[in-house]
Amino acid sequence: MNIDLVFWGPWLVGFVVFAVWVWQPVKEFKQMWDEQHRRHAESLESDPPR
């Protein structure tokens, strides 16, 4: 059990750091994406196609 922890400890920490590092830009991108779509939907509503 101790050997497993010594082996998997750094991997676990690395994975958590990697997950957080990847999650930040993903969250920001999703926010930007939602904003863009909302703006697009509003512009479609305010300017109906003829």
mmCIF file of C-alpha atoms in Angstrom:
data_model
loop_
_atom_site.group_PDB
_atom_site.id
_atom_site.type_symbol
_atom_site.label_atom_id
_atom_site.label_comp_id
_atom_site.label_asym_id
_atom_site.label_seq_id
_atom_site.Cartn_x
_atom_site.Cartn_y
_atom_site.Cartn_z
ATOM 1 C CA MET A 1 0.000 0.000 0.000
ATOM 2 C CA ASN A 2 2.810 2.392 0.913
ATOM 3 C CA ILE A 3 4.672 1.638 -2.321
ATOM 4 C CA ASP A 4 1.465 2.254 -4.290
ATOM 5 C CA LEU A 5 1.004 5.629 -2.617
ATOM 6 C CA VAL A 6 4.614 6.606 -3.341
ATOM 7 C CA PHE A 7 4.107 5.629 -6.978
ATOM 8 C CA TRP A 8 0.604 7.046 -7.502
ATOM 9 C CA GLY A 9 0.973 10.166 -5.327
ATOM 10 C CA PRO A 10 2.842 12.301 -7.888
ATOM 11 C CA TRP A 11 0.571 11.036 -10.691
ATOM 12 C CA LEU A 12 -2.509 11.981 -8.676
ATOM 13 C CA VAL A 13 -1.167 15.457 -7.876
ATOM 14 C CA GLY A 14 -0.124 15.913 -11.499
ATOM 15 C CA PHE A 15 -3.546 14.865 -12.716
ATOM 16 C CA VAL A 16 -5.332 17.286 -10.374
ATOM 17 C CA VAL A 17 -3.046 20.152 -11.436
ATOM 18 C CA PHE A 18 -3.557 19.221 -15.095
ATOM 19 C CA ALA A 19 -7.343 19.053 -14.658
ATOM 20 C CA VAL A 20 -7.439 22.506 -13.029
ATOM 21 C CA TRP A 21 -5.067 23.918 -15.673
ATOM 22 C CA VAL A 22 -7.256 22.598 -18.485
ATOM 23 C CA TRP A 23 -10.539 23.534 -16.774
ATOM 24 C CA GLN A 24 -9.755 27.285 -16.469
ATOM 25 C CA PRO A 25 -9.530 28.055 -20.230
ATOM 26 C CA VAL A 26 -12.437 25.685 -20.930
ATOM 27 C CA LYS A 27 -14.646 27.574 -18.459
ATOM 28 C CA GLU A 28 -13.628 30.947 -19.923
ATOM 29 C CA PHE A 29 -14.172 29.699 -23.465
ATOM 30 C CA LYS A 30 -17.625 28.367 -22.564
ATOM 31 C CA GLN A 31 -18.537 31.734 -21.013
ATOM 32 C CA MET A 32 -17.337 33.562 -24.123
ATOM 33 C CA TRP A 33 -19.181 31.068 -26.346
ATOM 34 C CA ASP A 34 -22.468 31.533 -24.416
ATOM 35 C CA GLU A 35 -22.083 35.319 -24.582
ATOM 36 C CA GLN A 36 -21.469 35.209 -28.331
ATOM 37 C CA HIS A 37 -24.513 33.029 -28.906
ATOM 38 C CA ARG A 38 -26.702 35.234 -26.727
ATOM 39 C CA ARG A 39 -25.583 38.326 -28.646
ATOM 40 C CA HIS A 40 -26.215 36.531 -31.941
ATOM 41 C CA ALA A 41 -29.711 35.481 -30.812
ATOM 42 C CA GLU A 42 -30.507 39.050 -29.711
ATOM 43 C CA SER A 43 -29.338 40.498 -33.020
ATOM 44 C CA LEU A 44 -31.536 37.978 -34.855
ATOM 45 C CA GLU A 45 -34.557 38.955 -32.744
ATOM 46 C CA SER A 46 -34.028 42.704 -33.128
ATOM 47 C CA ASP A 47 -33.509 42.424 -36.901
ATOM 48 C CA PRO A 48 -36.140 40.054 -38.316
ATOM 49 C CA PRO A 49 -35.400 38.678 -41.775
ATOM 50 C CA ARG A 50 -37.520 40.106 -44.559
#
